[in-house]
Amino acid sequence: MSSSDDDSSIESDNDSSSDTESKEDCDEDEELQPLNLGISGGPKRIPGFPADLGAAIGMVFEKLFDPTLMEHIVSLSDKRVNDPREYDPEFNIKEFKIEHLKLWIAIEILMGLCPQPTLEHYWMLDDGMFGSPWIQDRVSRNTFRSISAAITFEPLFLIQNLRGNCQEAWNPAEYVAIDEMIIPFQGRSAHRIHIRGKPWADGLKLFGMADELQYLFSFFLYQGSHSERPTSVKQLVLDFSAELPADTAHMLVVDSYYGSQELADELHESGRRFILACSKNRPSSLFSKHLHLKLHRARKGDYAKKWVGQYLAVSIKDNSVVNLLTNCAGTSTVESKSKRHKNRKPQDITQVLQAYRERLGRVDNVDATLTRYIYQHRGSKWTLALLRGLISIACHNSWIIVKHLSGQDFPFSEFLTKLVQHLAGDLCIREKPSRNMKAQKKARSAKHSVTTSPTTGSCAHCKGKKKPPSSMRTYLKCDDCGVHLHKRCSAPYHQNVSN
């Protein structure tokens, strides 16, 4: 088959005996690049990777969200706390420390794991339906609000450094997808975007690139004309492509928002493999005014194709007409691998459509995982929403790395639980004990009962005091503690022990 632009054909997946189809499929195998090159991605080796899962989780998270990022947040937040021009009546902390930030991150993750109606519900003491004793024992509500109000940082600095850390820790797999993501946010901001069909439709928009192992390799925040990178669809894909290792031929998969013939020309010249979905007007001379006309009365599964230089343009009759440009997947018939309808008989579809379906939704999968455990604060600042999103990205990528290095498959919720324990540790920044702590002490004291024992002994509370030995002897004994106590000494003794 000639590779000129004038050669085009229409074929049906149901007519496997066509001589023309066999000839063109053979020519496609000679013209197109291989679909699978066996490029294996995965994490780069981390020296001293611990065998303990909790220690490994903390180590990898702090490798991505490293001390440089935390020190940046702490230094700017501390300046704001001590700057009289930035005075906020909500501040009740005199110094912003690294302990404040770590505990704040741990509590934010815990709130996503155990959501409650409002922030105030976490500090409630009632019949057990609401409230979190774990949070109450470590920080008061006003102090937590003061930490949230004090946090400040440079968004671009955090995004660039976190992106660089994510890229240094990972070798991308063979197939990568590019798409939009949403960080949930319902407050007021010029950066707030609505995207229909996302798990959270409203929020801050990120453009991201994820590989087939669902690792988010690159991303940046969309801010309109003030964005970090050009946001034209063609240049956006080319910039993401330039971040991939130059010595490996990764395959890019994008949807119809990005795909066009101009982008296909640029990617083919740069040596990239690709499967691009296109709208019917990109260009209309190729799709709507040419290939679509051949599918006017076609059945589902039929396709029309045309060679455009060294790559292939295909229009496939599915539920609607799908337009694809590719230099690595042909129109040979393969069996559908859809998991949505397990009880249905497998259908035969074209290879390029099957490859597109399998590899497109990686960014959407990452987006769904990130938004699953982000707690929604009403009226929050957009910078805090961005920080929560960046922390979630670091958590997700750390989870992927730990699973590969440890060889253990465990859910994201378990990863977050162990990370909360690692970050919080024994941290407690309360100046006074919480009502929950007082109630626990009172309950522990109420459990002790003093009864008569057959032998005498010295009162444990009176020991060390200048009293005659005879006055310290008693037959009374605490059944729980196993020590002799006067009845009058029971309450102060157990209170001192609890403290």
Short mmCIF file of C-alpha atoms in Angstrom, two decimals:
data_model
loop_
_atom_site.label_atom_id
_atom_site.label_comp_id
_atom_site.label_asym_id
_atom_site.label_seq_id
_atom_site.Cartn_x
_atom_site.Cartn_y
_atom_site.Cartn_z
CA MET A 1 0.00 0.00 0.00
CA SER A 2 1.29 3.47 -0.86
CA SER A 3 1.83 5.92 2.00
CA SER A 4 0.61 8.93 -0.02
CA ASP A 5 -2.09 11.20 1.40
CA ASP A 6 -4.54 10.26 -1.38
CA ASP A 7 -4.83 6.59 -0.38
CA SER A 8 -7.80 5.84 1.87
CA SER A 9 -10.09 2.91 2.47
CA ILE A 10 -13.09 1.72 4.45
CA GLU A 11 -13.10 -1.67 6.15
CA SER A 12 -15.39 -3.63 8.41
CA ASP A 13 -14.31 -5.67 11.43
CA ASN A 14 -17.03 -8.17 10.51
CA ASP A 15 -15.56 -8.89 7.04
CA SER A 16 -12.33 -10.67 7.90
CA SER A 17 -12.05 -12.34 4.48
CA SER A 18 -11.38 -9.12 2.60
CA ASP A 19 -8.17 -9.28 0.55
CA THR A 20 -7.82 -5.50 0.71
CA GLU A 21 -7.89 -5.52 4.53
CA SER A 22 -5.21 -8.21 4.76
CA LYS A 23 -2.95 -6.35 2.38
CA GLU A 24 -3.34 -3.03 4.17
CA ASP A 25 -2.84 -4.58 7.60
CA CYS A 26 0.39 -6.10 6.35
CA ASP A 27 1.48 -2.71 5.02
CA GLU A 28 0.60 -1.09 8.35
CA ASP A 29 2.89 -3.44 10.23
CA GLU A 30 5.74 -2.34 7.99
CA GLU A 31 4.97 1.40 8.16
CA LEU A 32 3.94 1.86 11.84
CA GLN A 33 6.21 1.81 14.86
CA PRO A 34 5.80 -1.06 17.37
CA LEU A 35 2.93 -0.70 19.84
CA ASN A 36 4.84 -2.30 22.73
CA LEU A 37 8.58 -1.77 23.24
CA GLY A 38 8.73 -3.32 26.72
CA ILE A 39 9.82 -0.13 28.53
CA SER A 40 9.42 -0.96 32.21
CA GLY A 41 8.92 1.94 34.58
CA GLY A 42 9.17 2.04 38.33
CA PRO A 43 10.82 3.75 41.29
CA LYS A 44 14.50 4.49 41.40
CA ARG A 45 16.52 2.72 44.08
CA ILE A 46 16.45 4.34 47.52
CA PRO A 47 19.53 3.52 49.67
CA GLY A 48 18.65 2.26 53.13
CA PHE A 49 15.02 1.52 52.33
CA PRO A 50 13.64 0.11 55.63
CA ALA A 51 11.81 -3.19 55.93
CA ASP A 52 9.27 -1.74 58.37
CA LEU A 53 6.28 -0.45 56.41
CA GLY A 54 5.58 2.52 58.66
CA ALA A 55 9.19 3.72 58.52
CA ALA A 56 9.28 3.21 54.75
CA ILE A 57 6.13 5.30 54.28
CA GLY A 58 7.56 8.18 56.33
CA MET A 59 10.92 8.00 54.54
CA VAL A 60 9.45 8.12 51.02
CA PHE A 61 6.96 10.89 51.84
CA GLU A 62 9.73 13.06 53.27
CA LYS A 63 11.76 12.39 50.13
CA LEU A 64 9.02 13.90 47.95
CA PHE A 65 7.68 16.53 50.37
CA ASP A 66 11.20 17.17 51.57
CA PRO A 67 12.54 19.41 54.39
CA THR A 68 13.18 22.21 51.88
CA LEU A 69 9.45 22.55 51.26
CA MET A 70 8.59 22.35 54.96
CA GLU A 71 11.25 24.91 55.92
CA HIS A 72 9.94 27.25 53.23
CA ILE A 73 6.41 27.07 54.66
CA VAL A 74 7.60 27.39 58.27
CA SER A 75 9.84 30.40 57.61
CA LEU A 76 7.19 32.41 55.73
CA SER A 77 4.45 31.44 58.19
CA ASP A 78 6.60 32.45 61.17
CA LYS A 79 7.27 35.85 59.56
CA ARG A 80 3.55 36.35 59.13
CA VAL A 81 2.83 35.45 62.76
CA ASN A 82 5.39 37.98 64.03
CA ASP A 83 4.69 40.74 61.50
CA PRO A 84 2.47 43.42 63.12
CA ARG A 85 1.13 44.37 59.68
CA GLU A 86 -0.15 40.83 59.22
CA TYR A 87 -1.87 40.68 62.61
CA ASP A 88 -4.87 38.40 62.66
CA PRO A 89 -7.16 38.20 65.71
CA GLU A 90 -7.33 34.42 65.20
CA PHE A 91 -3.60 34.03 65.95
CA ASN A 92 -2.97 32.57 69.40
CA ILE A 93 0.52 31.24 68.65
CA LYS A 94 3.65 33.35 69.13
CA GLU A 95 5.97 31.24 66.97
CA PHE A 96 5.34 28.94 64.00
CA LYS A 97 7.43 25.76 64.32
CA ILE A 98 7.99 22.65 62.22
CA GLU A 99 5.95 20.73 64.83
CA HIS A 100 2.93 22.92 64.04
CA LEU A 101 3.18 22.11 60.33
CA LYS A 102 3.66 18.36 60.77
CA LEU A 103 0.74 18.10 63.16
CA TRP A 104 -1.41 20.23 60.84
CA ILE A 105 -0.63 17.92 57.88
CA ALA A 106 -1.40 14.84 59.99
CA ILE A 107 -4.74 16.27 61.16
CA GLU A 108 -5.72 17.33 57.62
CA ILE A 109 -5.06 13.78 56.36
CA LEU A 110 -7.01 12.32 59.30
CA MET A 111 -9.95 14.64 58.58
CA GLY A 112 -10.03 13.30 55.03
CA LEU A 113 -10.02 9.73 56.31
CA CYS A 114 -12.76 10.41 58.92
CA PRO A 115 -14.91 13.28 57.56
CA GLN A 116 -17.39 15.03 59.84
CA PRO A 117 -19.99 17.70 59.00
CA THR A 118 -17.98 20.75 60.10
CA LEU A 119 -14.63 21.57 61.65
CA GLU A 120 -16.27 22.17 65.04
CA HIS A 121 -17.56 18.59 65.16
CA TYR A 122 -14.01 17.25 65.63
CA TRP A 123 -13.81 19.00 69.02
CA MET A 124 -17.26 17.99 70.27
CA LEU A 125 -17.85 15.90 73.38
CA ASP A 126 -21.18 14.09 73.17
CA ASP A 127 -22.52 10.55 73.03
CA GLY A 128 -19.76 9.39 70.69
CA MET A 129 -21.36 10.20 67.35
CA PHE A 130 -19.05 13.16 66.73
CA GLY A 131 -15.68 14.28 68.00
CA SER A 132 -12.13 13.00 67.65
CA PRO A 133 -10.29 12.33 70.93
CA TRP A 134 -7.06 11.80 68.96
CA ILE A 135 -7.22 15.38 67.65
CA GLN A 136 -8.57 16.88 70.88
CA ASP A 137 -5.68 15.50 72.94
CA ARG A 138 -3.06 17.06 70.63
CA VAL A 139 -4.32 20.51 69.70
CA SER A 140 -7.15 22.83 70.63
CA ARG A 141 -9.60 24.07 68.06
CA ASN A 142 -8.43 27.69 68.31
CA THR A 143 -4.79 26.68 67.93
CA PHE A 144 -5.60 24.59 64.85
CA ARG A 145 -7.43 27.56 63.33
CA SER A 146 -4.47 29.80 64.16
CA ILE A 147 -2.09 27.42 62.36
CA SER A 148 -4.37 27.31 59.31
CA ALA A 149 -4.65 31.10 59.24
CA ALA A 150 -0.88 31.56 59.62
CA ILE A 151 0.24 29.16 56.87
CA THR A 152 1.66 30.98 53.85
CA PHE A 153 4.01 30.00 51.02
CA GLU A 154 4.97 30.72 47.41
CA PRO A 155 2.76 28.42 45.26
CA LEU A 156 5.19 28.29 42.34
CA PHE A 157 8.09 27.33 44.61
CA LEU A 158 6.15 24.42 46.11
CA ILE A 159 4.87 23.17 42.74
CA GLN A 160 8.28 23.27 41.03
CA ASN A 161 10.15 21.59 43.88
CA LEU A 162 7.54 18.88 44.44
CA ARG A 163 7.42 18.18 40.70
CA GLY A 164 11.19 17.91 40.56
CA ASN A 165 11.26 15.52 43.53
CA CYS A 166 8.58 13.34 41.93
CA GLN A 167 10.53 13.13 38.67
CA GLU A 168 13.84 12.34 40.41
CA ALA A 169 12.29 9.38 42.24
CA TRP A 170 10.65 7.62 39.26
CA ASN A 171 11.31 6.16 35.82
CA PRO A 172 8.10 6.60 33.79
CA ALA A 173 6.53 3.52 32.23
CA GLU A 174 6.01 3.09 28.50
CA TYR A 175 2.56 4.70 28.12
CA VAL A 176 1.75 8.16 29.48
CA ALA A 177 -1.52 10.08 29.38
CA ILE A 178 -2.10 13.83 29.62
CA ASP A 179 -5.30 15.31 31.01
CA GLU A 180 -6.81 17.80 33.47
CA MET A 181 -7.20 17.30 37.23
CA ILE A 182 -9.21 19.14 39.89
CA ILE A 183 -8.22 20.05 43.45
CA PRO A 184 -11.57 20.47 45.28
CA PHE A 185 -12.24 24.08 46.26
CA GLN A 186 -15.54 25.90 46.75
CA GLY A 187 -14.34 29.29 47.98
CA ARG A 188 -13.88 32.52 46.10
CA SER A 189 -10.92 32.76 43.75
CA ALA A 190 -10.14 33.85 40.21
CA HIS A 191 -8.44 30.45 39.74
CA ARG A 192 -11.56 28.40 40.47
CA ILE A 193 -12.64 26.32 37.45
CA HIS A 194 -15.68 24.13 36.67
CA ILE A 195 -15.07 20.93 34.67
CA ARG A 196 -18.10 18.76 34.02
CA GLY A 197 -17.60 15.03 34.55
CA LYS A 198 -14.79 15.21 37.14
CA PRO A 199 -15.18 13.58 40.60
CA TRP A 200 -15.23 17.16 41.94
CA ALA A 201 -16.47 19.55 39.28
CA ASP A 202 -15.35 22.80 41.00
CA GLY A 203 -11.86 23.64 42.15
CA LEU A 204 -8.31 24.48 41.11
CA LYS A 205 -7.31 23.06 37.74
CA LEU A 206 -4.07 21.15 37.22
CA PHE A 207 -2.70 19.75 34.00
CA GLY A 208 -1.01 16.44 34.70
CA MET A 209 0.87 13.60 33.01
CA ALA A 210 0.61 10.09 34.51
CA ASP A 211 2.01 6.78 33.29
CA GLU A 212 0.31 3.39 33.12
CA LEU A 213 1.35 2.62 36.73
CA GLN A 214 -0.75 5.65 37.79
CA TYR A 215 2.25 7.66 38.95
CA LEU A 216 1.79 11.42 38.45
CA PHE A 217 5.09 12.27 36.77
CA SER A 218 4.47 15.96 36.02
CA PHE A 219 1.86 18.65 36.68
CA PHE A 220 1.34 22.40 36.85
CA LEU A 221 -1.38 24.78 38.06
CA TYR A 222 -3.61 26.51 35.52
CA GLN A 223 -3.85 30.25 36.26
CA GLY A 224 -5.00 31.62 32.93
CA SER A 225 -2.57 34.10 31.43
CA HIS A 226 -0.47 33.94 34.62
CA SER A 227 0.17 30.19 34.33
CA GLU A 228 3.66 28.84 34.75
CA ARG A 229 3.65 27.39 31.21
CA PRO A 230 1.93 28.15 27.90
CA THR A 231 -1.58 26.68 27.97
CA SER A 232 -2.23 26.30 24.25
CA VAL A 233 -3.16 22.66 23.75
CA LYS A 234 -0.38 21.85 21.29
CA GLN A 235 2.42 23.53 23.26
CA LEU A 236 1.13 22.03 26.51
CA VAL A 237 1.53 18.47 25.20
CA LEU A 238 4.92 19.25 23.68
CA ASP A 239 6.18 20.66 27.01
CA PHE A 240 5.04 17.55 28.86
CA SER A 241 6.66 15.37 26.20
CA ALA A 242 9.96 17.20 26.64
CA GLU A 243 10.06 16.18 30.32
CA LEU A 244 10.17 12.46 29.45
CA PRO A 245 13.58 10.78 29.17
CA ALA A 246 15.01 11.47 25.71
CA ASP A 247 16.56 8.01 25.32
CA THR A 248 13.23 6.12 25.52
CA ALA A 249 10.37 6.18 23.01
CA HIS A 250 7.39 6.65 25.32
CA MET A 251 3.91 6.65 23.83
CA LEU A 252 1.60 9.62 24.51
CA VAL A 253 -2.18 9.17 24.70
CA VAL A 254 -4.43 12.25 24.78
CA ASP A 255 -8.12 12.91 24.27
CA SER A 256 -9.82 15.08 21.67
CA TYR A 257 -9.28 18.29 23.66
CA TYR A 258 -5.58 18.17 22.74
CA GLY A 259 -5.31 16.09 19.56
CA SER A 260 -4.76 17.68 16.14
CA GLN A 261 -2.83 17.05 12.93
CA GLU A 262 -0.34 19.81 13.80
CA LEU A 263 0.44 18.11 17.12
CA ALA A 264 0.83 14.74 15.39
CA ASP A 265 3.35 16.27 12.96
CA GLU A 266 5.41 17.76 15.82
CA LEU A 267 5.42 14.54 17.87
CA HIS A 268 6.32 12.37 14.89
CA GLU A 269 9.25 14.64 13.99
CA SER A 270 10.52 14.48 17.58
CA GLY A 271 10.45 10.64 17.52
CA ARG A 272 7.55 10.18 19.94
CA ARG A 273 4.93 7.48 19.54
CA PHE A 274 1.36 8.65 20.00
CA ILE A 275 -2.35 7.92 19.84
CA LEU A 276 -4.25 11.20 19.56
CA ALA A 277 -8.03 11.50 19.62
CA CYS A 278 -9.21 14.41 17.48
CA SER A 279 -12.35 16.43 16.98
CA LYS A 280 -13.86 16.15 13.52
CA ASN A 281 -12.61 19.65 12.63
CA ARG A 282 -8.92 19.00 13.41
CA PRO A 283 -8.72 19.13 10.47
CA SER A 284 -12.16 18.96 8.84
CA SER A 285 -10.58 18.23 5.44
CA LEU A 286 -9.32 14.92 6.87
CA PHE A 287 -12.18 13.81 9.12
CA SER A 288 -15.61 15.45 8.71
CA LYS A 289 -15.26 16.12 4.94
CA HIS A 290 -13.47 12.91 4.03
CA LEU A 291 -13.38 9.89 6.37
CA HIS A 292 -16.77 10.58 7.95
CA LEU A 293 -18.42 10.51 4.52
CA LYS A 294 -17.26 6.93 4.08
CA LEU A 295 -18.99 5.94 7.35
CA HIS A 296 -22.40 7.41 6.50
CA ARG A 297 -24.18 4.03 6.61
CA ALA A 298 -21.50 2.00 8.34
CA ARG A 299 -22.18 -0.51 11.09
CA LYS A 300 -20.64 -0.37 14.56
CA GLY A 301 -17.03 -1.51 14.29
CA ASP A 302 -16.50 -0.31 10.70
CA TYR A 303 -13.71 2.15 10.05
CA ALA A 304 -12.21 4.36 7.39
CA LYS A 305 -8.50 5.13 7.28
CA LYS A 306 -6.03 7.29 5.42
CA TRP A 307 -2.27 7.63 5.52
CA VAL A 308 -1.00 11.13 6.38
CA GLY A 309 2.72 11.07 5.74
CA GLN A 310 4.20 8.44 8.07
CA TYR A 311 1.24 8.07 10.42
CA LEU A 312 -2.34 6.85 10.12
CA ALA A 313 -5.67 8.67 10.45
CA VAL A 314 -8.60 6.42 11.40
CA SER A 315 -12.30 7.16 11.90
CA ILE A 316 -14.09 4.31 13.69
CA LYS A 317 -17.83 3.81 14.01
CA ASP A 318 -18.46 3.14 17.71
CA ASN A 319 -21.36 4.59 19.75
CA SER A 320 -20.25 7.72 17.92
CA VAL A 321 -17.50 8.25 15.36
CA VAL A 322 -14.05 8.22 17.00
CA ASN A 323 -11.20 10.01 15.20
CA LEU A 324 -7.64 8.87 15.95
CA LEU A 325 -4.16 9.74 14.70
CA THR A 326 -1.40 7.21 15.44
CA ASN A 327 2.04 6.10 14.35
CA CYS A 328 2.18 2.93 16.45
CA ALA A 329 -1.18 1.08 16.34
CA GLY A 330 -2.94 -0.27 13.27
CA THR A 331 -6.46 -1.32 12.37
CA SER A 332 -6.01 -5.07 12.77
CA THR A 333 -8.80 -6.78 14.70
CA VAL A 334 -8.30 -7.67 18.38
CA GLU A 335 -10.65 -8.92 21.10
CA SER A 336 -12.16 -6.29 23.37
CA LYS A 337 -10.85 -6.37 26.96
CA SER A 338 -13.59 -4.26 28.50
CA LYS A 339 -14.30 -5.11 32.17
CA ARG A 340 -17.54 -3.13 32.29
CA HIS A 341 -19.68 -5.90 30.77
CA LYS A 342 -18.16 -9.15 32.02
CA ASN A 343 -21.16 -11.32 31.08
CA ARG A 344 -21.33 -10.14 27.48
CA LYS A 345 -19.66 -11.94 24.63
CA PRO A 346 -16.28 -10.32 23.77
CA GLN A 347 -16.42 -8.12 20.70
CA ASP A 348 -13.76 -7.58 18.07
CA ILE A 349 -12.49 -4.01 17.75
CA THR A 350 -9.59 -2.35 16.00
CA GLN A 351 -6.19 -2.43 17.67
CA VAL A 352 -5.81 1.35 17.78
CA LEU A 353 -9.18 1.83 19.53
CA GLN A 354 -8.39 -0.88 22.08
CA ALA A 355 -4.98 0.68 22.82
CA TYR A 356 -6.60 4.13 23.21
CA ARG A 357 -9.25 2.84 25.62
CA GLU A 358 -6.75 0.97 27.78
CA ARG A 359 -4.28 3.80 28.22
CA LEU A 360 -6.25 7.04 28.31
CA GLY A 361 -7.74 7.16 31.84
CA ARG A 362 -4.57 7.12 33.96
CA VAL A 363 -4.81 10.80 34.98
CA ASP A 364 -8.51 10.37 35.78
CA ASN A 365 -7.63 7.42 38.04
CA VAL A 366 -5.06 9.54 39.86
CA ASP A 367 -7.57 12.39 40.17
CA ALA A 368 -10.19 10.07 41.68
CA THR A 369 -7.68 8.73 44.23
CA LEU A 370 -6.49 12.21 45.24
CA THR A 371 -9.97 13.64 45.83
CA ARG A 372 -11.21 10.59 47.76
CA TYR A 373 -9.53 11.64 51.03
CA ILE A 374 -9.42 15.46 50.88
CA TYR A 375 -11.56 17.11 53.56
CA GLN A 376 -13.65 20.04 52.31
CA HIS A 377 -13.25 23.18 54.45
CA ARG A 378 -15.89 25.77 53.66
CA GLY A 379 -14.59 29.30 53.19
CA SER A 380 -10.95 28.23 53.04
CA LYS A 381 -8.26 30.18 51.18
CA TRP A 382 -7.33 28.92 47.72
CA THR A 383 -3.69 28.63 48.77
CA LEU A 384 -4.65 26.21 51.57
CA ALA A 385 -6.72 24.19 49.09
CA LEU A 386 -3.66 24.08 46.80
CA LEU A 387 -1.43 22.96 49.69
CA ARG A 388 -3.85 20.14 50.53
CA GLY A 389 -3.80 19.09 46.88
CA LEU A 390 0.01 19.09 46.72
CA ILE A 391 0.20 17.06 49.93
CA SER A 392 -2.25 14.57 48.38
CA ILE A 393 -0.07 14.30 45.27
CA ALA A 394 2.99 13.60 47.45
CA CYS A 395 0.98 10.99 49.38
CA HIS A 396 -0.28 9.29 46.21
CA ASN A 397 3.13 9.10 44.54
CA SER A 398 4.73 7.92 47.80
CA TRP A 399 2.11 5.18 48.03
CA ILE A 400 2.95 3.98 44.50
CA ILE A 401 6.70 4.00 45.27
CA VAL A 402 6.35 2.12 48.57
CA LYS A 403 4.15 -0.54 46.98
CA HIS A 404 6.76 -1.25 44.30
CA LEU A 405 9.83 -1.15 46.56
CA SER A 406 8.29 -3.19 49.39
CA GLY A 407 6.47 -5.66 47.16
CA GLN A 408 3.32 -5.25 49.28
CA ASP A 409 -0.08 -4.31 47.88
CA PHE A 410 -2.13 -2.33 50.41
CA PRO A 411 -4.91 0.28 50.11
CA PHE A 412 -4.33 4.02 50.03
CA SER A 413 -6.27 4.43 53.29
CA GLU A 414 -3.78 2.20 55.13
CA PHE A 415 -0.91 4.26 53.72
CA LEU A 416 -2.50 7.49 54.99
CA THR A 417 -3.17 5.99 58.44
CA LYS A 418 0.47 4.99 58.89
CA LEU A 419 1.64 8.36 57.56
CA VAL A 420 -0.51 10.17 60.15
CA GLN A 421 1.09 8.08 62.90
CA HIS A 422 4.57 8.86 61.53
CA LEU A 423 4.02 12.63 61.23
CA ALA A 424 2.21 13.16 64.53
CA GLY A 425 4.15 10.69 66.68
CA ASP A 426 3.93 11.98 70.26
CA LEU A 427 3.46 15.62 69.25
CA CYS A 428 1.13 17.60 71.51
CA ILE A 429 0.94 21.40 71.42
CA ARG A 430 -1.89 21.86 73.90
CA GLU A 431 -1.10 24.15 76.83
CA LYS A 432 -3.95 22.75 78.93
CA PRO A 433 -5.42 19.25 78.98
CA SER A 434 -8.53 18.80 76.87
CA ARG A 435 -11.94 18.05 78.33
CA ASN A 436 -11.53 14.59 76.86
CA MET A 437 -8.27 14.05 78.76
CA LYS A 438 -9.90 15.23 82.02
CA ALA A 439 -12.83 12.89 81.46
CA GLN A 440 -10.45 9.99 80.86
CA LYS A 441 -8.58 10.69 84.11
CA LYS A 442 -11.83 10.92 86.02
CA ALA A 443 -12.98 7.63 84.54
CA ARG A 444 -9.70 5.94 85.44
CA SER A 445 -9.96 7.20 89.03
CA ALA A 446 -13.54 5.97 89.30
CA LYS A 447 -12.47 2.41 88.44
CA HIS A 448 -10.30 2.05 91.57
CA SER A 449 -11.94 0.61 94.68
CA VAL A 450 -10.38 0.26 98.16
CA THR A 451 -11.30 -2.90 100.10
CA THR A 452 -10.13 -4.63 103.29
CA SER A 453 -7.19 -7.03 102.94
CA PRO A 454 -6.10 -9.79 105.35
CA THR A 455 -2.66 -8.19 105.87
CA THR A 456 -1.49 -4.71 106.75
CA GLY A 457 0.85 -2.51 104.80
CA SER A 458 2.18 1.05 104.53
CA CYS A 459 -0.02 3.53 102.67
CA ALA A 460 1.52 4.27 99.27
CA HIS A 461 0.39 7.91 99.40
CA CYS A 462 1.76 8.54 102.91
CA LYS A 463 5.22 7.10 102.19
CA GLY A 464 7.95 9.70 102.25
CA LYS A 465 5.98 12.01 104.50
CA LYS A 466 7.10 12.78 108.03
CA LYS A 467 4.54 10.67 109.80
CA PRO A 468 4.90 8.01 112.47
CA PRO A 469 5.11 4.50 110.98
CA SER A 470 2.13 3.39 112.97
CA SER A 471 -0.08 6.05 111.32
CA MET A 472 0.84 4.77 107.83
CA ARG A 473 -0.25 1.17 108.48
CA THR A 474 -3.63 0.15 107.09
CA TYR A 475 -5.66 -2.93 106.21
CA LEU A 476 -7.22 -1.18 103.19
CA LYS A 477 -5.88 -2.01 99.73
CA CYS A 478 -6.64 -0.95 96.11
CA ASP A 479 -7.78 -4.01 94.18
CA ASP A 480 -6.66 -2.57 90.79
CA CYS A 481 -3.23 -1.21 91.80
CA GLY A 482 -2.38 -3.80 94.45
CA VAL A 483 -1.07 -1.18 96.93
CA HIS A 484 -2.22 -0.33 100.48
CA LEU A 485 -4.03 2.99 100.78
CA HIS A 486 -6.02 4.87 103.38
CA LYS A 487 -9.50 5.66 102.22
CA ARG A 488 -8.77 9.40 102.37
CA CYS A 489 -5.56 8.88 100.32
CA SER A 490 -7.15 6.96 97.42
CA ALA A 491 -8.34 9.93 95.35
CA PRO A 492 -5.14 12.07 95.55
CA TYR A 493 -2.91 9.03 94.99
CA HIS A 494 -4.69 7.95 91.77
CA GLN A 495 -4.85 11.53 90.53
CA ASN A 496 -1.07 11.87 90.90
CA VAL A 497 -0.54 8.56 89.13
CA SER A 498 -2.76 9.67 86.22
CA ASN A 499 -0.84 12.92 85.85
#
